[in-house]
Amino acid sequence: MSDDKNFGKGEGEDAINPLNPGKGDLSSEASDAIDDAKENSDSLGDKAKEKFEDAKEAAEEFSEKAKEKGKEFTEDTKKAANDFANDAKKTANEFADDVKQTFDPNNPDSGKTVAIISHITAIGWIVALIMNSQNKTEFGSFYIRQTLGIWLLTIVLSLIPIVGCFAAIIGLILIIISLVNAANNKMVPIAGLGEYFQDWFKGL
């Protein structure tokens, strides 16, 4: 019977836990293991909570900084847009003033641009005619009539046998002479037909 009473305190425990014979009471060891696990779990929970709080704080700081940077960027963009708009408006006003001055009939140089453009091919002549019709000047009208006469003379000469071979050269020489006079602010009719051109096309 004595052997039965001692069962569970030595041999029985060794039978239940053959890997650790003679270790003692398994229930106390299990309890200790559970306590250790609980303690570790609590410790991990505290650390996780601490990390979460740190992450939350960092996120709030990042959000505040992002909001501040966004506000600064918005202000800078708004300022840059306003500066650009003001510069564009100023440039447009200056350009308008220059154009108005260029085509002002009271301006001594008025019509010079029109006169020069009228020498640059037939398209240039059409552009000059439109520009001069908006702000007609004597200088511009003079060279619009003269260049028209030169273009027509070149066409007529090109239809004449033999002479037609030199029509383009003659027309180019007359255009160059007329252009030089226009650039020098001189109203000089070409020799021979210049005065007739002014009379024939006086409606322009």
PDB file of C-alpha atoms in Angstrom:
ATOM      1  CA  MET A   1       0.000   0.000   0.000  1.00  0.00           C
ATOM      2  CA  SER A   2       2.890   2.295   0.779  1.00  0.00           C
ATOM      3  CA  ASP A   3       3.918   2.011  -2.810  1.00  0.00           C
ATOM      4  CA  ASP A   4       0.424   3.031  -3.963  1.00  0.00           C
ATOM      5  CA  LYS A   5       0.395   6.102  -1.731  1.00  0.00           C
ATOM      6  CA  ASN A   6       3.636   7.399  -3.213  1.00  0.00           C
ATOM      7  CA  PHE A   7       2.358   7.004  -6.788  1.00  0.00           C
ATOM      8  CA  GLY A   8       2.186  10.360  -8.612  1.00  0.00           C
ATOM      9  CA  LYS A   9       4.975  12.003  -6.663  1.00  0.00           C
ATOM     10  CA  GLY A  10       7.829  10.282  -8.339  1.00  0.00           C
ATOM     11  CA  GLU A  11       7.325   7.317 -10.534  1.00  0.00           C
ATOM     12  CA  GLY A  12       3.876   8.467 -11.737  1.00  0.00           C
ATOM     13  CA  GLU A  13       5.198  11.862 -12.683  1.00  0.00           C
ATOM     14  CA  ASP A  14       8.128  10.256 -14.438  1.00  0.00           C
ATOM     15  CA  ALA A  15       5.694   8.082 -16.333  1.00  0.00           C
ATOM     16  CA  ILE A  16       3.632  11.105 -17.371  1.00  0.00           C
ATOM     17  CA  ASN A  17       6.723  13.151 -18.200  1.00  0.00           C
ATOM     18  CA  PRO A  18       9.293  10.576 -19.390  1.00  0.00           C
ATOM     19  CA  LEU A  19      11.473  13.249 -21.018  1.00  0.00           C
ATOM     20  CA  ASN A  20      12.100  15.012 -17.700  1.00  0.00           C
ATOM     21  CA  PRO A  21      12.215  12.325 -14.988  1.00  0.00           C
ATOM     22  CA  GLY A  22      12.518  13.505 -11.422  1.00  0.00           C
ATOM     23  CA  LYS A  23      11.546  17.069 -12.266  1.00  0.00           C
ATOM     24  CA  GLY A  24       8.927  17.430  -9.593  1.00  0.00           C
ATOM     25  CA  ASP A  25       5.333  18.607  -9.743  1.00  0.00           C
ATOM     26  CA  LEU A  26       4.150  19.065 -13.382  1.00  0.00           C
ATOM     27  CA  SER A  27       1.157  21.172 -12.377  1.00  0.00           C
ATOM     28  CA  SER A  28       3.380  23.787 -10.726  1.00  0.00           C
ATOM     29  CA  GLU A  29       5.623  23.851 -13.784  1.00  0.00           C
ATOM     30  CA  ALA A  30       2.603  24.275 -16.064  1.00  0.00           C
ATOM     31  CA  SER A  31       1.359  27.079 -13.846  1.00  0.00           C
ATOM     32  CA  ASP A  32       4.740  28.771 -14.001  1.00  0.00           C
ATOM     33  CA  ALA A  33       4.768  28.419 -17.792  1.00  0.00           C
ATOM     34  CA  ILE A  34       1.297  29.932 -18.030  1.00  0.00           C
ATOM     35  CA  ASP A  35       2.342  32.817 -15.793  1.00  0.00           C
ATOM     36  CA  ASP A  36       5.454  33.400 -17.917  1.00  0.00           C
ATOM     37  CA  ALA A  37       3.390  33.314 -21.095  1.00  0.00           C
ATOM     38  CA  LYS A  38       0.886  35.751 -19.623  1.00  0.00           C
ATOM     39  CA  GLU A  39       3.672  38.055 -18.493  1.00  0.00           C
ATOM     40  CA  ASN A  40       5.272  37.909 -21.936  1.00  0.00           C
ATOM     41  CA  SER A  41       1.906  38.512 -23.534  1.00  0.00           C
ATOM     42  CA  ASP A  42       1.296  41.543 -21.340  1.00  0.00           C
ATOM     43  CA  SER A  43       4.761  42.808 -22.128  1.00  0.00           C
ATOM     44  CA  LEU A  44       4.189  42.373 -25.862  1.00  0.00           C
ATOM     45  CA  GLY A  45       0.828  44.083 -25.538  1.00  0.00           C
ATOM     46  CA  ASP A  46       2.430  47.039 -23.773  1.00  0.00           C
ATOM     47  CA  LYS A  47       5.124  47.270 -26.427  1.00  0.00           C
ATOM     48  CA  ALA A  48       2.580  47.022 -29.227  1.00  0.00           C
ATOM     49  CA  LYS A  49       0.481  49.725 -27.596  1.00  0.00           C
ATOM     50  CA  GLU A  50       3.572  51.905 -27.186  1.00  0.00           C
ATOM     51  CA  LYS A  51       4.547  51.405 -30.839  1.00  0.00           C
ATOM     52  CA  PHE A  52       0.992  52.178 -31.912  1.00  0.00           C
ATOM     53  CA  GLU A  53       1.029  55.423 -29.940  1.00  0.00           C
ATOM     54  CA  ASP A  54       4.378  56.359 -31.471  1.00  0.00           C
ATOM     55  CA  ALA A  55       3.064  55.604 -34.951  1.00  0.00           C
ATOM     56  CA  LYS A  56      -0.087  57.609 -34.271  1.00  0.00           C
ATOM     57  CA  GLU A  57       1.952  60.576 -33.028  1.00  0.00           C
ATOM     58  CA  ALA A  58       4.252  60.390 -36.076  1.00  0.00           C
ATOM     59  CA  ALA A  59       1.241  60.237 -38.392  1.00  0.00           C
ATOM     60  CA  GLU A  60      -0.273  63.325 -36.744  1.00  0.00           C
ATOM     61  CA  GLU A  61       3.014  65.219 -37.060  1.00  0.00           C
ATOM     62  CA  PHE A  62       3.308  64.197 -40.722  1.00  0.00           C
ATOM     63  CA  SER A  63      -0.281  65.293 -41.350  1.00  0.00           C
ATOM     64  CA  GLU A  64       0.355  68.704 -39.798  1.00  0.00           C
ATOM     65  CA  LYS A  65       3.555  69.185 -41.784  1.00  0.00           C
ATOM     66  CA  ALA A  66       1.841  68.099 -45.013  1.00  0.00           C
ATOM     67  CA  LYS A  67      -1.025  70.506 -44.344  1.00  0.00           C
ATOM     68  CA  GLU A  68       1.442  73.325 -43.655  1.00  0.00           C
ATOM     69  CA  LYS A  69       3.459  72.559 -46.800  1.00  0.00           C
ATOM     70  CA  GLY A  70       0.270  72.347 -48.847  1.00  0.00           C
ATOM     71  CA  LYS A  71      -0.813  75.755 -47.584  1.00  0.00           C
ATOM     72  CA  GLU A  72       2.599  77.252 -48.387  1.00  0.00           C
ATOM     73  CA  PHE A  73       2.529  75.683 -51.860  1.00  0.00           C
ATOM     74  CA  THR A  74      -0.963  77.073 -52.493  1.00  0.00           C
ATOM     75  CA  GLU A  75       0.109  80.550 -51.450  1.00  0.00           C
ATOM     76  CA  ASP A  76       3.256  80.389 -53.606  1.00  0.00           C
ATOM     77  CA  THR A  77       1.260  79.145 -56.596  1.00  0.00           C
ATOM     78  CA  LYS A  78      -1.333  81.850 -56.148  1.00  0.00           C
ATOM     79  CA  LYS A  79       1.364  84.521 -55.904  1.00  0.00           C
ATOM     80  CA  ALA A  80       3.169  83.195 -58.991  1.00  0.00           C
ATOM     81  CA  ALA A  81      -0.106  83.157 -60.952  1.00  0.00           C
ATOM     82  CA  ASN A  82      -0.877  86.733 -59.930  1.00  0.00           C
ATOM     83  CA  ASP A  83       2.625  87.887 -60.861  1.00  0.00           C
ATOM     84  CA  PHE A  84       2.372  86.168 -64.243  1.00  0.00           C
ATOM     85  CA  ALA A  85      -1.054  87.716 -64.902  1.00  0.00           C
ATOM     86  CA  ASN A  86       0.218  91.179 -63.978  1.00  0.00           C
ATOM     87  CA  ASP A  87       3.295  90.813 -66.194  1.00  0.00           C
ATOM     88  CA  ALA A  88       1.183  89.551 -69.103  1.00  0.00           C
ATOM     89  CA  LYS A  89      -1.241  92.432 -68.693  1.00  0.00           C
ATOM     90  CA  LYS A  90       1.592  94.957 -68.551  1.00  0.00           C
ATOM     91  CA  THR A  91       3.249  93.471 -71.656  1.00  0.00           C
ATOM     92  CA  ALA A  92      -0.060  93.495 -73.541  1.00  0.00           C
ATOM     93  CA  ASN A  93      -0.669  97.129 -72.631  1.00  0.00           C
ATOM     94  CA  GLU A  94       2.835  98.107 -73.716  1.00  0.00           C
ATOM     95  CA  PHE A  95       2.391  96.253 -77.007  1.00  0.00           C
ATOM     96  CA  ALA A  96      -0.957  97.965 -77.583  1.00  0.00           C
ATOM     97  CA  ASP A  97       0.625 101.349 -76.904  1.00  0.00           C
ATOM     98  CA  ASP A  98       3.455 100.592 -79.336  1.00  0.00           C
ATOM     99  CA  VAL A  99       1.014  99.527 -82.046  1.00  0.00           C
ATOM    100  CA  LYS A 100      -1.148 102.583 -81.460  1.00  0.00           C
ATOM    101  CA  GLN A 101       1.886 104.851 -81.648  1.00  0.00           C
ATOM    102  CA  THR A 102       3.181 103.138 -84.787  1.00  0.00           C
ATOM    103  CA  PHE A 103      -0.056 103.693 -86.672  1.00  0.00           C
ATOM    104  CA  ASP A 104      -0.918 107.070 -85.191  1.00  0.00           C
ATOM    105  CA  PRO A 105      -1.375 109.562 -88.064  1.00  0.00           C
ATOM    106  CA  ASN A 106       0.299 112.236 -85.936  1.00  0.00           C
ATOM    107  CA  ASN A 107       3.410 110.106 -85.520  1.00  0.00           C
ATOM    108  CA  PRO A 108       6.229 111.229 -87.882  1.00  0.00           C
ATOM    109  CA  ASP A 109       7.134 107.541 -88.468  1.00  0.00           C
ATOM    110  CA  SER A 110       3.531 106.456 -89.006  1.00  0.00           C
ATOM    111  CA  GLY A 111       3.023 104.331 -92.100  1.00  0.00           C
ATOM    112  CA  LYS A 112       6.650 103.238 -92.391  1.00  0.00           C
ATOM    113  CA  THR A 113       5.867  99.691 -91.286  1.00  0.00           C
ATOM    114  CA  VAL A 114       2.994  99.511 -93.760  1.00  0.00           C
ATOM    115  CA  ALA A 115       5.221 100.836 -96.539  1.00  0.00           C
ATOM    116  CA  ILE A 116       7.932  98.241 -95.888  1.00  0.00           C
ATOM    117  CA  ILE A 117       5.479  95.327 -95.608  1.00  0.00           C
ATOM    118  CA  SER A 118       3.868  96.282 -98.925  1.00  0.00           C
ATOM    119  CA  HIS A 119       7.125  95.378-100.714  1.00  0.00           C
ATOM    120  CA  ILE A 120       7.177  91.786 -99.378  1.00  0.00           C
ATOM    121  CA  THR A 121       5.396  89.759-102.079  1.00  0.00           C
ATOM    122  CA  ALA A 122       1.706  89.986-102.979  1.00  0.00           C
ATOM    123  CA  ILE A 123       0.684  88.630 -99.573  1.00  0.00           C
ATOM    124  CA  GLY A 124       2.645  91.373 -97.850  1.00  0.00           C
ATOM    125  CA  TRP A 125       0.953  93.931-100.059  1.00  0.00           C
ATOM    126  CA  ILE A 126      -2.507  92.649 -99.043  1.00  0.00           C
ATOM    127  CA  VAL A 127      -1.546  92.747 -95.347  1.00  0.00           C
ATOM    128  CA  ALA A 128      -0.239  96.307 -95.744  1.00  0.00           C
ATOM    129  CA  LEU A 129      -3.453  97.353 -97.494  1.00  0.00           C
ATOM    130  CA  ILE A 130      -5.563  96.007 -94.607  1.00  0.00           C
ATOM    131  CA  MET A 131      -3.356  97.652 -91.995  1.00  0.00           C
ATOM    132  CA  ASN A 132      -3.415 100.986 -93.828  1.00  0.00           C
ATOM    133  CA  SER A 133      -7.194 100.895 -94.214  1.00  0.00           C
ATOM    134  CA  GLN A 134      -7.544 100.829 -90.419  1.00  0.00           C
ATOM    135  CA  ASN A 135      -5.243 103.831 -89.887  1.00  0.00           C
ATOM    136  CA  LYS A 136      -4.600 105.410 -93.263  1.00  0.00           C
ATOM    137  CA  THR A 137      -1.429 107.482 -93.652  1.00  0.00           C
ATOM    138  CA  GLU A 138      -0.059 109.334 -96.654  1.00  0.00           C
ATOM    139  CA  PHE A 139       3.277 107.546 -96.438  1.00  0.00           C
ATOM    140  CA  GLY A 140       1.745 104.081 -96.292  1.00  0.00           C
ATOM    141  CA  SER A 141      -0.733 104.825 -99.069  1.00  0.00           C
ATOM    142  CA  PHE A 142       2.045 106.153-101.318  1.00  0.00           C
ATOM    143  CA  TYR A 143       3.999 102.905-101.197  1.00  0.00           C
ATOM    144  CA  ILE A 144       0.897 100.716-101.429  1.00  0.00           C
ATOM    145  CA  ARG A 145       0.114 102.451-104.769  1.00  0.00           C
ATOM    146  CA  GLN A 146       3.727 102.292-105.920  1.00  0.00           C
ATOM    147  CA  THR A 147       4.285  98.614-105.146  1.00  0.00           C
ATOM    148  CA  LEU A 148       0.998  97.705-106.830  1.00  0.00           C
ATOM    149  CA  GLY A 149       2.168  99.552-109.946  1.00  0.00           C
ATOM    150  CA  ILE A 150       5.516  97.708-109.888  1.00  0.00           C
ATOM    151  CA  TRP A 151       3.832  94.285-109.563  1.00  0.00           C
ATOM    152  CA  LEU A 152       1.475  95.041-112.460  1.00  0.00           C
ATOM    153  CA  LEU A 153       4.324  96.434-114.595  1.00  0.00           C
ATOM    154  CA  THR A 154       6.316  93.231-114.010  1.00  0.00           C
ATOM    155  CA  ILE A 155       3.364  91.125-115.159  1.00  0.00           C
ATOM    156  CA  VAL A 156       2.883  93.232-118.322  1.00  0.00           C
ATOM    157  CA  LEU A 157       6.578  93.078-119.183  1.00  0.00           C
ATOM    158  CA  SER A 158       6.606  89.299-118.759  1.00  0.00           C
ATOM    159  CA  LEU A 159       4.022  89.046-121.570  1.00  0.00           C
ATOM    160  CA  ILE A 160       6.234  90.871-124.074  1.00  0.00           C
ATOM    161  CA  PRO A 161       8.541  88.623-126.170  1.00  0.00           C
ATOM    162  CA  ILE A 162      12.259  88.942-125.444  1.00  0.00           C
ATOM    163  CA  VAL A 163      11.646  91.651-122.820  1.00  0.00           C
ATOM    164  CA  GLY A 164       9.685  89.119-120.799  1.00  0.00           C
ATOM    165  CA  CYS A 165      12.930  87.264-120.053  1.00  0.00           C
ATOM    166  CA  PHE A 166      14.124  90.277-118.067  1.00  0.00           C
ATOM    167  CA  ALA A 167      10.768  91.219-116.502  1.00  0.00           C
ATOM    168  CA  ALA A 168      11.494  89.533-113.173  1.00  0.00           C
ATOM    169  CA  ILE A 169      14.903  91.217-112.906  1.00  0.00           C
ATOM    170  CA  ILE A 170      13.461  94.634-113.741  1.00  0.00           C
ATOM    171  CA  GLY A 171      10.653  94.203-111.241  1.00  0.00           C
ATOM    172  CA  LEU A 172      13.076  93.084-108.503  1.00  0.00           C
ATOM    173  CA  ILE A 173      15.352  96.120-109.104  1.00  0.00           C
ATOM    174  CA  LEU A 174      12.389  98.518-108.902  1.00  0.00           C
ATOM    175  CA  ILE A 175      11.125  96.864-105.701  1.00  0.00           C
ATOM    176  CA  ILE A 176      14.564  97.141-104.055  1.00  0.00           C
ATOM    177  CA  ILE A 177      14.907 100.823-104.973  1.00  0.00           C
ATOM    178  CA  SER A 178      11.426 101.554-103.661  1.00  0.00           C
ATOM    179  CA  LEU A 179      12.060  99.574-100.443  1.00  0.00           C
ATOM    180  CA  VAL A 180      15.280 101.486 -99.711  1.00  0.00           C
ATOM    181  CA  ASN A 181      13.448 104.798-100.087  1.00  0.00           C
ATOM    182  CA  ALA A 182      10.655 103.610 -97.807  1.00  0.00           C
ATOM    183  CA  ALA A 183      13.143 102.505 -95.148  1.00  0.00           C
ATOM    184  CA  ASN A 184      14.722 105.968 -95.315  1.00  0.00           C
ATOM    185  CA  ASN A 185      11.354 107.691 -94.863  1.00  0.00           C
ATOM    186  CA  LYS A 186      11.428 109.125 -98.389  1.00  0.00           C
ATOM    187  CA  MET A 187       8.457 109.208-100.730  1.00  0.00           C
ATOM    188  CA  VAL A 188      10.290 108.866-104.038  1.00  0.00           C
ATOM    189  CA  PRO A 189       8.312 107.679-107.094  1.00  0.00           C
ATOM    190  CA  ILE A 190      10.107 105.340-109.462  1.00  0.00           C
ATOM    191  CA  ALA A 191      11.356 106.915-112.669  1.00  0.00           C
ATOM    192  CA  GLY A 192       8.945 107.125-115.559  1.00  0.00           C
ATOM    193  CA  LEU A 193       5.726 105.614-114.241  1.00  0.00           C
ATOM    194  CA  GLY A 194       5.876 106.469-110.528  1.00  0.00           C
ATOM    195  CA  GLU A 195       3.688 109.575-110.814  1.00  0.00           C
ATOM    196  CA  TYR A 196       1.171 107.675-112.945  1.00  0.00           C
ATOM    197  CA  PHE A 197       0.914 104.950-110.329  1.00  0.00           C
ATOM    198  CA  GLN A 198      -0.043 107.548-107.718  1.00  0.00           C
ATOM    199  CA  ASP A 199      -2.711 108.949-110.018  1.00  0.00           C
ATOM    200  CA  TRP A 200      -4.088 105.643-111.279  1.00  0.00           C
ATOM    201  CA  PHE A 201      -4.428 104.073-107.817  1.00  0.00           C
ATOM    202  CA  LYS A 202      -5.270 107.191-105.800  1.00  0.00           C
ATOM    203  CA  GLY A 203      -8.294 105.406-104.316  1.00  0.00           C
ATOM    204  CA  LEU A 204      -6.013 103.164-102.230  1.00  0.00           C
TER     205      LEU A 204
END
